[in-house]
Coordinates of N, CA and C in Angstrom, one line a residue:
Chain A
G141 N -6.7 -31.3 -15.0 CA -6.1 -30.7 -13.8 C -6.6 -29.3 -13.6
E142 N -6.0 -28.7 -12.5 CA -6.4 -27.3 -12.2 C -5.7 -26.4 -13.2
N143 N -6.5 -25.5 -13.7 CA -6.0 -24.5 -14.7 C -6.8 -23.2 -14.7
V144 N -6.1 -22.1 -14.8 CA -6.8 -20.8 -15.0 C -6.2 -20.1 -16.2
E145 N -7.1 -19.8 -17.1 CA -6.7 -19.1 -18.3 C -7.1 -17.7 -18.2
Q146 N -6.2 -16.8 -18.7 CA -6.5 -15.3 -18.6 C -6.2 -14.6 -19.9
H147 N -7.1 -13.7 -20.2 CA -7.0 -13.0 -21.5 C -7.5 -11.5 -21.3
P148 N -7.0 -10.5 -22.0 CA -5.8 -10.7 -22.9 C -4.5 -10.6 -22.1
S149 N -3.4 -10.9 -22.8 CA -2.1 -10.8 -22.1 C -1.6 -9.4 -21.9
T150 N -2.0 -8.5 -22.9 CA -1.7 -7.1 -22.8 C -3.0 -6.3 -23.2
L151 N -3.1 -5.1 -22.5 CA -4.3 -4.3 -22.8 C -3.9 -2.8 -22.6
S152 N -4.1 -2.1 -23.7 CA -3.8 -0.6 -23.7 C -5.1 0.1 -23.8
V153 N -5.3 1.1 -22.9 CA -6.5 1.9 -22.9 C -6.1 3.4 -22.7
Q154 N -7.0 4.2 -23.1 CA -6.8 5.7 -22.9 C -7.4 6.0 -21.5
E155 N -6.8 6.9 -20.8 CA -7.2 7.3 -19.5 C -8.7 7.7 -19.6
G156 N -9.5 7.2 -18.6 CA -10.9 7.4 -18.6 C -11.7 6.3 -19.2
D157 N -11.1 5.5 -20.1 CA -11.8 4.4 -20.7 C -12.0 3.2 -19.7
S158 N -12.7 2.2 -20.0 CA -12.9 1.0 -19.2 C -12.0 -0.1 -19.7
A159 N -11.6 -1.0 -18.8 CA -10.8 -2.1 -19.1 C -11.4 -3.4 -18.5
V160 N -11.4 -4.4 -19.3 CA -12.0 -5.7 -18.9 C -11.0 -6.8 -19.1
I161 N -10.8 -7.6 -18.1 CA -9.9 -8.8 -18.1 C -10.7 -10.0 -17.8
K162 N -10.5 -11.1 -18.6 CA -11.4 -12.3 -18.4 C -10.6 -13.5 -18.0
C163 N -11.1 -14.3 -17.2 CA -10.5 -15.6 -16.8 C -11.5 -16.7 -16.8
T164 N -11.0 -17.9 -17.1 CA -11.7 -19.1 -17.1 C -11.0 -20.2 -16.3
Y165 N -11.8 -20.9 -15.4 CA -11.2 -21.9 -14.6 C -11.7 -23.2 -14.9
S166 N -10.9 -24.3 -14.6 CA -11.3 -25.6 -15.0 C -12.0 -26.4 -13.9
D167 N -11.6 -26.2 -12.6 CA -12.1 -27.0 -11.5 C -13.4 -26.5 -11.0
S168 N -14.5 -27.2 -11.2 CA -15.8 -26.8 -10.8 C -16.0 -26.7 -9.3
A169 N -15.0 -27.2 -8.5 CA -15.0 -27.1 -7.1 C -14.5 -25.8 -6.6
S170 N -14.0 -25.0 -7.5 CA -13.4 -23.7 -7.1 C -14.5 -22.8 -6.5
N171 N -14.2 -22.1 -5.4 CA -15.2 -21.3 -4.7 C -14.8 -19.9 -4.4
Y172 N -13.5 -19.6 -4.7 CA -13.0 -18.3 -4.3 C -12.1 -17.8 -5.4
F173 N -12.3 -16.5 -5.8 CA -11.7 -16.0 -7.0 C -11.1 -14.6 -6.7
P174 N -9.9 -14.5 -6.3 CA -9.3 -13.1 -6.1 C -8.6 -12.6 -7.3
W175 N -8.5 -11.2 -7.3 CA -7.7 -10.5 -8.3 C -6.6 -9.8 -7.6
Y176 N -5.4 -9.9 -8.2 CA -4.2 -9.2 -7.7 C -3.7 -8.2 -8.7
K177 N -3.2 -7.1 -8.2 CA -2.4 -6.1 -9.0 C -1.0 -6.2 -8.6
Q178 N -0.1 -6.3 -9.5 CA 1.3 -6.4 -9.2 C 2.1 -5.3 -10.0
E179 N 2.7 -4.4 -9.2 CA 3.5 -3.3 -9.8 C 4.9 -3.8 -9.9
L180 N 5.7 -3.1 -10.7 CA 7.1 -3.6 -11.0 C 7.9 -3.6 -9.7
G181 N 8.5 -4.8 -9.4 CA 9.3 -5.0 -8.3 C 8.6 -5.2 -7.0
K182 N 7.3 -5.4 -7.0 CA 6.5 -5.6 -5.8 C 5.8 -6.9 -5.8
G183 N 5.3 -7.3 -4.6 CA 4.4 -8.5 -4.5 C 3.0 -8.2 -5.0
P184 N 2.3 -9.2 -5.3 CA 0.9 -9.0 -5.7 C 0.0 -8.4 -4.6
Q185 N -0.8 -7.5 -4.9 CA -1.7 -6.8 -4.0 C -3.1 -7.2 -4.3
L186 N -3.8 -7.8 -3.3 CA -5.2 -8.1 -3.4 C -6.1 -6.9 -3.6
I187 N -6.8 -6.8 -4.7 CA -7.6 -5.6 -5.0 C -9.1 -5.9 -4.9
I188 N -9.5 -7.1 -5.2 CA -10.9 -7.4 -5.0 C -11.0 -9.0 -5.1
D189 N -12.1 -9.5 -4.5 CA -12.3 -11.0 -4.6 C -13.8 -11.2 -4.7
I190 N -14.1 -12.4 -5.1 CA -15.5 -12.8 -5.2 C -15.6 -14.3 -4.7
R191 N -16.7 -14.6 -4.0 CA -16.9 -15.9 -3.6 C -18.0 -16.5 -4.4
S192 N -18.1 -17.9 -4.4 CA -18.9 -18.6 -5.4 C -20.4 -18.4 -5.2
N193 N -20.8 -17.9 -4.0 CA -22.2 -17.6 -3.7 C -22.7 -16.2 -4.1
V194 N -21.8 -15.5 -4.8 CA -22.1 -14.2 -5.3 C -21.9 -14.0 -6.8
G195 N -22.7 -13.3 -7.5 CA -22.5 -13.2 -8.9 C -21.7 -11.9 -9.3
E196 N -21.8 -10.9 -8.4 CA -21.1 -9.6 -8.8 C -20.7 -8.9 -7.5
K197 N -19.6 -8.2 -7.6 CA -19.1 -7.4 -6.4 C -18.4 -6.2 -7.0
K198 N -18.7 -5.1 -6.3 CA -18.1 -3.8 -6.8 C -17.5 -3.0 -5.6
D199 N -16.4 -2.4 -5.9 CA -15.6 -1.6 -5.0 C -15.1 -0.3 -5.7
Q200 N -15.8 0.7 -5.6 CA -15.5 2.0 -6.3 C -15.4 1.8 -7.8
R201 N -14.2 1.9 -8.4 CA -14.1 1.8 -9.9 C -13.9 0.4 -10.3
I202 N -13.8 -0.5 -9.4 CA -13.5 -1.9 -9.7 C -14.7 -2.8 -9.4
A203 N -14.9 -3.7 -10.4 CA -16.0 -4.7 -10.2 C -15.6 -6.1 -10.7
V204 N -16.1 -7.1 -10.1 CA -15.8 -8.5 -10.6 C -17.2 -9.2 -10.8
T205 N -17.3 -10.0 -11.8 CA -18.5 -10.8 -12.1 C -18.1 -12.2 -12.2
L206 N -19.0 -13.1 -11.8 CA -18.7 -14.5 -11.8 C -19.9 -15.3 -12.5
N207 N -19.5 -16.1 -13.4 CA -20.5 -17.0 -14.0 C -20.1 -18.4 -13.8
K208 N -20.7 -19.0 -12.7 CA -20.3 -20.4 -12.3 C -20.6 -21.4 -13.3
T209 N -21.7 -21.3 -14.1 CA -22.1 -22.2 -15.1 C -21.1 -22.3 -16.2
A210 N -20.6 -21.2 -16.6 CA -19.6 -21.1 -17.7 C -18.2 -21.2 -17.1
K211 N -18.0 -21.1 -15.8 CA -16.7 -21.1 -15.2 C -15.9 -19.9 -15.7
H212 N -16.5 -18.8 -15.8 CA -15.8 -17.5 -16.2 C -15.9 -16.5 -15.1
F213 N -14.9 -15.7 -14.9 CA -15.0 -14.5 -14.1 C -14.2 -13.4 -14.7
S214 N -14.6 -12.2 -14.4 CA -14.0 -11.0 -15.1 C -13.8 -9.9 -14.2
L215 N -12.8 -9.1 -14.5 CA -12.5 -7.9 -13.7 C -12.8 -6.7 -14.6
H216 N -13.5 -5.7 -14.1 CA -13.9 -4.5 -14.8 C -13.3 -3.3 -14.1
I217 N -12.6 -2.5 -14.8 CA -12.1 -1.2 -14.2 C -12.7 -0.1 -15.0
T218 N -13.4 0.8 -14.4 CA -14.0 1.9 -15.1 C -13.1 3.2 -14.8
E219 N -13.3 4.2 -15.6 CA -12.6 5.5 -15.5 C -11.1 5.2 -15.2
T220 N -10.4 4.5 -16.0 CA -9.1 4.1 -15.7 C -8.2 5.4 -15.6
Q221 N -7.1 5.2 -14.8 CA -6.2 6.3 -14.5 C -4.8 5.7 -14.7
P222 N -3.8 6.6 -15.0 CA -2.4 6.1 -15.3 C -1.9 5.2 -14.1
E223 N -2.3 5.5 -12.9 CA -1.8 4.6 -11.8 C -2.4 3.2 -11.7
D224 N -3.4 3.0 -12.6 CA -3.9 1.6 -12.8 C -3.0 0.7 -13.6
S225 N -2.0 1.3 -14.2 CA -1.1 0.6 -15.1 C -0.3 -0.4 -14.2
A226 N -0.3 -1.7 -14.5 CA 0.3 -2.7 -13.7 C 0.0 -4.1 -14.4
V227 N 0.5 -5.1 -13.8 CA 0.1 -6.5 -14.2 C -1.0 -7.0 -13.3
Y228 N -2.1 -7.5 -13.9 CA -3.2 -8.0 -13.1 C -3.3 -9.5 -13.2
F229 N -3.4 -10.2 -12.1 CA -3.6 -11.7 -12.1 C -4.9 -12.1 -11.5
C230 N -5.6 -13.0 -12.2 CA -6.7 -13.6 -11.6 C -6.2 -14.9 -10.9
A231 N -7.0 -15.5 -10.0 CA -6.6 -16.7 -9.3 C -7.9 -17.4 -8.9
A232 N -7.8 -18.7 -8.6 CA -8.9 -19.5 -8.1 C -8.4 -20.4 -7.0
S233 N -9.3 -20.7 -6.1 CA -9.1 -21.7 -5.0 C -10.4 -22.4 -4.7
W234 N -10.3 -23.4 -3.8 CA -11.5 -24.1 -3.5 C -11.7 -24.2 -2.0
V235 N -12.8 -24.8 -1.7 CA -13.2 -24.9 -0.3 C -12.1 -25.4 0.6
Y236 N -11.7 -24.6 1.6 CA -10.6 -25.0 2.5 C -9.3 -25.3 1.8
G237 N -9.2 -24.7 0.6 CA -8.0 -25.0 -0.2 C -6.7 -24.5 0.4
D238 N -5.6 -25.0 -0.1 CA -4.3 -24.5 0.3 C -3.7 -23.5 -0.7
K239 N -3.7 -23.9 -2.0 CA -3.1 -23.1 -3.0 C -4.0 -22.2 -3.7
L240 N -3.5 -21.1 -4.3 CA -4.1 -20.3 -5.3 C -3.6 -20.8 -6.6
I241 N -4.4 -20.9 -7.6 CA -4.0 -21.2 -9.0 C -4.1 -19.9 -9.8
F242 N -3.0 -19.4 -10.3 CA -3.0 -18.1 -10.9 C -3.1 -18.2 -12.4
G243 N -3.7 -17.2 -13.0 CA -3.7 -17.0 -14.5 C -2.3 -16.5 -14.9
T244 N -2.1 -16.3 -16.2 CA -0.8 -15.9 -16.7 C -0.6 -14.4 -16.7
G245 N -1.6 -13.6 -16.3 CA -1.4 -12.2 -16.1 C -1.8 -11.4 -17.3
T246 N -2.2 -10.1 -17.0 CA -2.5 -9.1 -18.1 C -1.8 -7.9 -17.7
R247 N -1.0 -7.4 -18.7 CA -0.3 -6.1 -18.5 C -1.2 -5.0 -19.0
L248 N -1.7 -4.2 -18.1 CA -2.5 -3.1 -18.4 C -1.7 -1.8 -18.5
Q249 N -1.9 -1.1 -19.6 CA -1.2 0.2 -19.8 C -2.3 1.3 -20.0
V250 N -2.3 2.3 -19.2 CA -3.3 3.4 -19.3 C -2.5 4.6 -19.7
F251 N -2.9 5.1 -20.9 CA -2.2 6.3 -21.5 C -2.9 7.5 -21.1
P252 N -2.2 8.6 -20.7 CA -2.8 9.8 -20.4 C -3.4 10.5 -21.6
Chain B
E1064 N -0.4 -1.7 2.6 CA 0.5 -2.6 3.1 C -0.1 -3.8 3.8
T1065 N 0.4 -5.0 3.5 CA -0.3 -6.2 4.1 C 0.3 -6.6 5.4
G1066 N 1.4 -6.1 5.8 CA 2.1 -6.5 7.1 C 2.9 -7.7 6.9
V1067 N 3.0 -8.3 5.7 CA 3.8 -9.5 5.5 C 5.2 -9.0 5.0
T1068 N 6.2 -9.4 5.7 CA 7.6 -9.0 5.4 C 8.4 -10.2 5.0
Q1069 N 9.4 -9.9 4.1 CA 10.3 -11.0 3.6 C 11.7 -10.4 3.6
S1070 N 12.6 -11.4 3.8 CA 14.0 -11.0 3.8 C 14.8 -12.2 3.2
P1071 N 15.9 -11.9 2.5 CA 16.3 -10.5 2.1 C 15.5 -10.1 0.9
T1072 N 15.7 -8.9 0.4 CA 14.9 -8.4 -0.8 C 15.6 -8.9 -2.0
H1073 N 16.9 -9.0 -2.1 CA 17.6 -9.5 -3.2 C 18.7 -10.5 -2.7
L1074 N 19.0 -11.5 -3.6 CA 20.0 -12.4 -3.2 C 20.7 -13.0 -4.5
I1075 N 22.0 -13.1 -4.5 CA 22.7 -13.7 -5.7 C 23.5 -14.9 -5.2
K1076 N 23.2 -16.0 -5.8 CA 23.9 -17.3 -5.4 C 24.5 -17.9 -6.7
T1077 N 25.3 -18.9 -6.5 CA 25.9 -19.6 -7.6 C 25.3 -21.1 -7.6
R1078 N 25.3 -21.7 -8.8 CA 24.7 -23.0 -9.0 C 25.3 -24.0 -8.0
G1079 N 24.5 -24.8 -7.3 CA 24.9 -25.8 -6.4 C 24.9 -25.3 -4.9
Q1080 N 24.8 -24.0 -4.7 CA 24.7 -23.5 -3.4 C 23.3 -23.7 -2.8
Q1081 N 23.2 -23.3 -1.5 CA 21.9 -23.5 -0.7 C 21.5 -22.1 -0.3
V1082 N 20.2 -21.9 -0.2 CA 19.7 -20.5 0.2 C 18.5 -20.7 1.2
T1083 N 18.4 -19.7 2.1 CA 17.3 -19.7 3.0 C 16.6 -18.3 2.9
L1084 N 15.3 -18.3 2.7 CA 14.5 -17.1 2.6 C 13.6 -17.1 3.8
R1085 N 13.2 -15.9 4.2 CA 12.4 -15.8 5.4 C 11.2 -14.9 5.2
C1086 N 10.2 -15.2 6.0 CA 8.9 -14.5 5.9 C 8.2 -14.4 7.2
S1087 N 7.7 -13.2 7.5 CA 6.9 -13.0 8.7 C 5.5 -12.7 8.3
S1088 N 4.6 -13.5 8.9 CA 3.2 -13.4 8.5 C 2.5 -12.1 9.1
Q1089 N 1.4 -11.8 8.6 CA 0.5 -10.7 9.1 C 0.0 -11.1 10.5
S1090 N -0.1 -10.1 11.4 CA -0.6 -10.3 12.7 C -1.9 -11.0 12.7
G1091 N -2.0 -12.1 13.5 CA -3.3 -12.9 13.6 C -3.4 -14.0 12.6
H1092 N -2.5 -14.1 11.7 CA -2.5 -15.2 10.7 C -1.6 -16.3 11.2
N1093 N -2.0 -17.6 10.9 CA -1.3 -18.8 11.3 C -0.8 -19.6 10.2
T1094 N -0.9 -19.1 9.0 CA -0.6 -19.9 7.8 C 0.2 -19.1 6.8
V1095 N 1.3 -19.8 6.3 CA 2.1 -19.2 5.3 C 2.2 -20.1 4.1
S1096 N 2.1 -19.5 2.9 CA 2.2 -20.2 1.7 C 3.4 -19.6 0.9
W1097 N 4.1 -20.4 0.2 CA 5.2 -19.9 -0.6 C 5.0 -20.2 -2.1
Y1098 N 5.3 -19.2 -2.9 CA 5.1 -19.3 -4.3 C 6.4 -18.9 -5.0
Q1099 N 6.6 -19.4 -6.2 CA 7.7 -19.0 -7.1 C 7.2 -18.3 -8.3
Q1100 N 7.7 -17.2 -8.6 CA 7.2 -16.4 -9.8 C 8.4 -16.2 -10.7
A1101 N 8.4 -16.9 -11.8 CA 9.4 -16.7 -12.8 C 9.0 -15.4 -13.6
L1102 N 10.0 -14.9 -14.3 CA 9.8 -13.6 -15.0 C 8.7 -13.7 -16.0
G1103 N 7.7 -12.8 -16.0 CA 6.7 -12.8 -17.0 C 5.6 -13.9 -16.7
Q1104 N 5.6 -14.5 -15.6 CA 4.6 -15.6 -15.3 C 3.8 -15.3 -14.1
G1105 N 2.8 -16.1 -13.9 CA 2.0 -16.0 -12.6 C 2.7 -16.8 -11.5
P1106 N 2.5 -16.5 -10.3 CA 3.1 -17.3 -9.2 C 2.6 -18.8 -9.2
Q1107 N 3.6 -19.6 -8.9 CA 3.4 -21.1 -8.8 C 3.5 -21.5 -7.4
F1108 N 2.6 -22.3 -6.9 CA 2.5 -22.7 -5.5 C 3.6 -23.7 -5.2
I1109 N 4.4 -23.5 -4.1 CA 5.5 -24.4 -3.7 C 4.9 -25.3 -2.6
F1110 N 4.6 -24.7 -1.5 CA 3.9 -25.4 -0.4 C 3.3 -24.4 0.6
Q1111 N 2.6 -25.0 1.6 CA 1.9 -24.2 2.6 C 2.2 -24.8 4.0
Y1112 N 2.4 -23.9 5.0 CA 2.5 -24.4 6.3 C 1.4 -23.8 7.2
Y1113 N 0.8 -24.7 8.0 CA -0.3 -24.3 8.8 C 0.0 -24.9 10.2
R1114 N 0.1 -23.9 11.2 CA 0.4 -24.3 12.6 C 1.6 -25.3 12.6
E1115 N 2.7 -24.9 11.9 CA 4.0 -25.5 11.9 C 4.1 -26.8 11.2
E1116 N 3.0 -27.2 10.5 CA 3.0 -28.5 9.7 C 2.8 -28.1 8.2
E1117 N 3.4 -28.9 7.4 CA 3.2 -28.8 5.9 C 1.8 -29.2 5.6
N1118 N 1.1 -28.3 4.9 CA -0.4 -28.5 4.7 C -0.7 -28.8 3.2
G1119 N 0.3 -28.8 2.4 CA 0.0 -29.0 1.0 C 1.3 -28.6 0.2
R1120 N 1.5 -29.3 -0.9 CA 2.7 -29.1 -1.7 C 2.4 -29.1 -3.2
G1121 N 3.1 -28.2 -3.9 CA 2.9 -28.2 -5.3 C 4.0 -29.0 -6.0
N1122 N 4.1 -28.9 -7.3 CA 5.0 -29.8 -8.1 C 6.4 -29.3 -8.0
F1123 N 7.0 -29.3 -6.9 CA 8.4 -28.9 -6.7 C 9.2 -30.0 -6.1
P1124 N 10.5 -30.2 -6.5 CA 11.3 -31.3 -6.0 C 11.6 -31.1 -4.5
P1125 N 12.1 -32.2 -3.9 CA 12.3 -32.2 -2.4 C 13.4 -31.3 -2.0
R1126 N 14.3 -30.8 -2.9 CA 15.3 -29.9 -2.5 C 14.7 -28.5 -2.1
F1127 N 13.4 -28.3 -2.4 CA 12.7 -27.2 -1.8 C 12.0 -27.7 -0.5
S1128 N 12.4 -27.1 0.6 CA 11.9 -27.5 1.9 C 11.5 -26.2 2.7
G1129 N 10.8 -26.4 3.8 CA 10.4 -25.3 4.6 C 10.2 -25.6 6.0
L1130 N 10.0 -24.5 6.8 CA 9.7 -24.6 8.2 C 8.8 -23.5 8.6
Q1131 N 8.0 -23.8 9.6 CA 7.2 -22.7 10.2 C 7.5 -22.7 11.7
F1132 N 7.6 -21.6 12.3 CA 8.0 -21.5 13.7 C 6.8 -21.2 14.6
P1133 N 6.9 -21.3 15.9 CA 5.8 -21.1 16.8 C 5.1 -19.7 16.6
N1134 N 5.9 -18.7 16.2 CA 5.3 -17.4 16.0 C 4.7 -17.2 14.6
Y1135 N 4.7 -18.4 13.9 CA 4.1 -18.5 12.5 C 4.9 -17.9 11.4
S1136 N 6.1 -17.3 11.8 CA 7.0 -17.0 10.7 C 7.5 -18.2 10.0
S1137 N 8.1 -18.1 8.8 CA 8.5 -19.2 8.0 C 9.8 -19.1 7.3
E1138 N 10.4 -20.2 6.9 CA 11.6 -20.2 6.1 C 11.3 -21.1 4.9
L1139 N 11.9 -20.7 3.8 CA 12.0 -21.5 2.6 C 13.4 -21.8 2.3
N1140 N 13.8 -23.1 2.2 CA 15.2 -23.5 1.9 C 15.2 -24.2 0.6
V1141 N 16.2 -23.8 -0.2 CA 16.4 -24.5 -1.5 C 17.9 -25.0 -1.5
N1142 N 18.0 -26.3 -1.7 CA 19.4 -26.9 -1.8 C 19.8 -27.1 -3.3
A1143 N 21.1 -27.2 -3.5 CA 21.6 -27.6 -4.8 C 21.0 -26.7 -5.9
L1144 N 21.1 -25.3 -5.7 CA 20.5 -24.4 -6.6 C 20.8 -24.6 -8.1
E1145 N 19.8 -24.4 -8.9 CA 19.9 -24.6 -10.4 C 19.6 -23.2 -11.0
L1146 N 20.1 -23.0 -12.2 CA 19.9 -21.7 -12.9 C 18.4 -21.4 -13.0
D1147 N 17.6 -22.4 -13.2 CA 16.1 -22.2 -13.3 C 15.4 -21.8 -12.0
D1148 N 16.2 -21.9 -10.9 CA 15.6 -21.4 -9.6 C 15.6 -19.9 -9.5
S1149 N 16.2 -19.2 -10.5 CA 16.2 -17.7 -10.5 C 14.7 -17.3 -10.7
A1150 N 14.2 -16.5 -9.7 CA 12.8 -16.1 -9.7 C 12.6 -15.2 -8.6
L1151 N 11.3 -14.7 -8.5 CA 10.8 -13.9 -7.3 C 10.1 -14.9 -6.4
Y1152 N 10.5 -15.0 -5.2 CA 9.9 -15.9 -4.3 C 9.0 -15.1 -3.3
L1153 N 7.7 -15.5 -3.3 CA 6.7 -14.8 -2.6 C 6.2 -15.6 -1.5
C1154 N 5.9 -15.0 -0.3 CA 5.2 -15.7 0.7 C 3.9 -15.0 0.9
A1155 N 2.9 -15.7 1.2 CA 1.5 -15.2 1.4 C 1.0 -15.7 2.8
S1156 N 0.4 -14.8 3.5 CA -0.1 -15.0 4.8 C -1.6 -15.2 4.8
S1157 N -2.1 -16.1 5.6 CA -3.6 -16.2 5.7 C -4.0 -16.8 7.0
L1158 N -5.3 -16.8 7.3 CA -5.8 -17.5 8.5 C -6.3 -18.9 8.0
G1159 N -5.6 -19.9 8.4 CA -5.9 -21.2 8.0 C -7.2 -21.8 8.5
G1160 N -7.7 -22.9 7.8 CA -8.9 -23.5 8.2 C -10.2 -22.8 7.8
Q1161 N -10.0 -21.8 6.9 CA -11.2 -21.0 6.5 C -11.8 -21.5 5.2
E1162 N -13.0 -21.3 5.0 CA -13.7 -21.8 3.8 C -13.2 -21.1 2.6
Y1163 N -12.8 -19.8 2.7 CA -12.3 -19.1 1.6 C -10.9 -18.7 1.8
N1164 N -10.0 -19.1 0.8 CA -8.6 -19.1 0.9 C -8.0 -17.7 0.6
E1165 N -8.3 -16.7 1.5 CA -7.8 -15.3 1.3 C -6.4 -15.2 1.7
Q1166 N -5.5 -14.9 0.8 CA -4.1 -14.8 1.0 C -3.5 -13.4 0.7
F1167 N -2.6 -12.9 1.6 CA -2.0 -11.6 1.4 C -0.5 -11.8 1.2
F1168 N 0.0 -11.2 0.2 CA 1.4 -11.4 -0.2 C 2.4 -10.4 0.4
G1169 N 3.6 -10.8 0.6 CA 4.7 -10.0 0.9 C 5.4 -9.4 -0.4
P1170 N 6.4 -8.6 -0.2 CA 7.0 -8.0 -1.4 C 7.9 -8.9 -2.2
G1171 N 8.3 -10.1 -1.6 CA 9.1 -11.0 -2.4 C 10.6 -10.9 -2.1
T1172 N 11.3 -12.0 -2.5 CA 12.7 -12.0 -2.5 C 13.1 -12.4 -3.9
R1173 N 13.9 -11.5 -4.5 CA 14.4 -11.8 -5.9 C 15.7 -12.6 -5.8
L1174 N 15.7 -13.9 -6.2 CA 16.8 -14.8 -6.2 C 17.4 -14.9 -7.6
T1175 N 18.7 -14.6 -7.7 CA 19.4 -14.8 -9.0 C 20.5 -15.9 -8.8
V1176 N 20.4 -16.9 -9.6 CA 21.4 -18.0 -9.6 C 22.3 -17.9 -10.8
L1177 N 23.6 -17.8 -10.5 CA 24.6 -17.6 -11.6 C 25.3 -18.9 -11.9

């Protein structure tokens, strides 16, 4: 069935270091892979996404890579800042899909 | 800010009661999806409404039902509330019929069932 696995569940880094979160999806028909940041008491905020026809996408300090063969995709945050501290979710969907299938989340803590 | 609004922000109900949650989609969007997020977990898909029709449903019982109105706002109704229904309920707005399923979330409604 449809499944997205996400690792690690928690990640602690020093301010200025890089953080990497990895996800694996099961449905080879998946074509859209968004990443959401969720702060305490708020809804998920879309921070970056990647489509299956692209291998890498970057937006300032955030980048996402996709390996369709291995069914892996990853979020990279460089030069982390304390305000990056939040829970990050990966998700997957497919062509003309209705639902997003979410990973279990990664709690990122950036220490000053 | 996504422009997706939800009401109320918090709600406390007792077991067996019924609840209605509301969502206004982002301007220009015609599709609303509802998700349930239990504490410490990722959101789980409940159902989606596209142009006032249910367009897909997740693994939730029939006591979870919904509506979408001509202005594309939406309601989620839950009957016969159970303790396990306590969660953050999220709605997501999107432009339906697109190849890539880009969804924007509202702030959520926190439901507590006692």
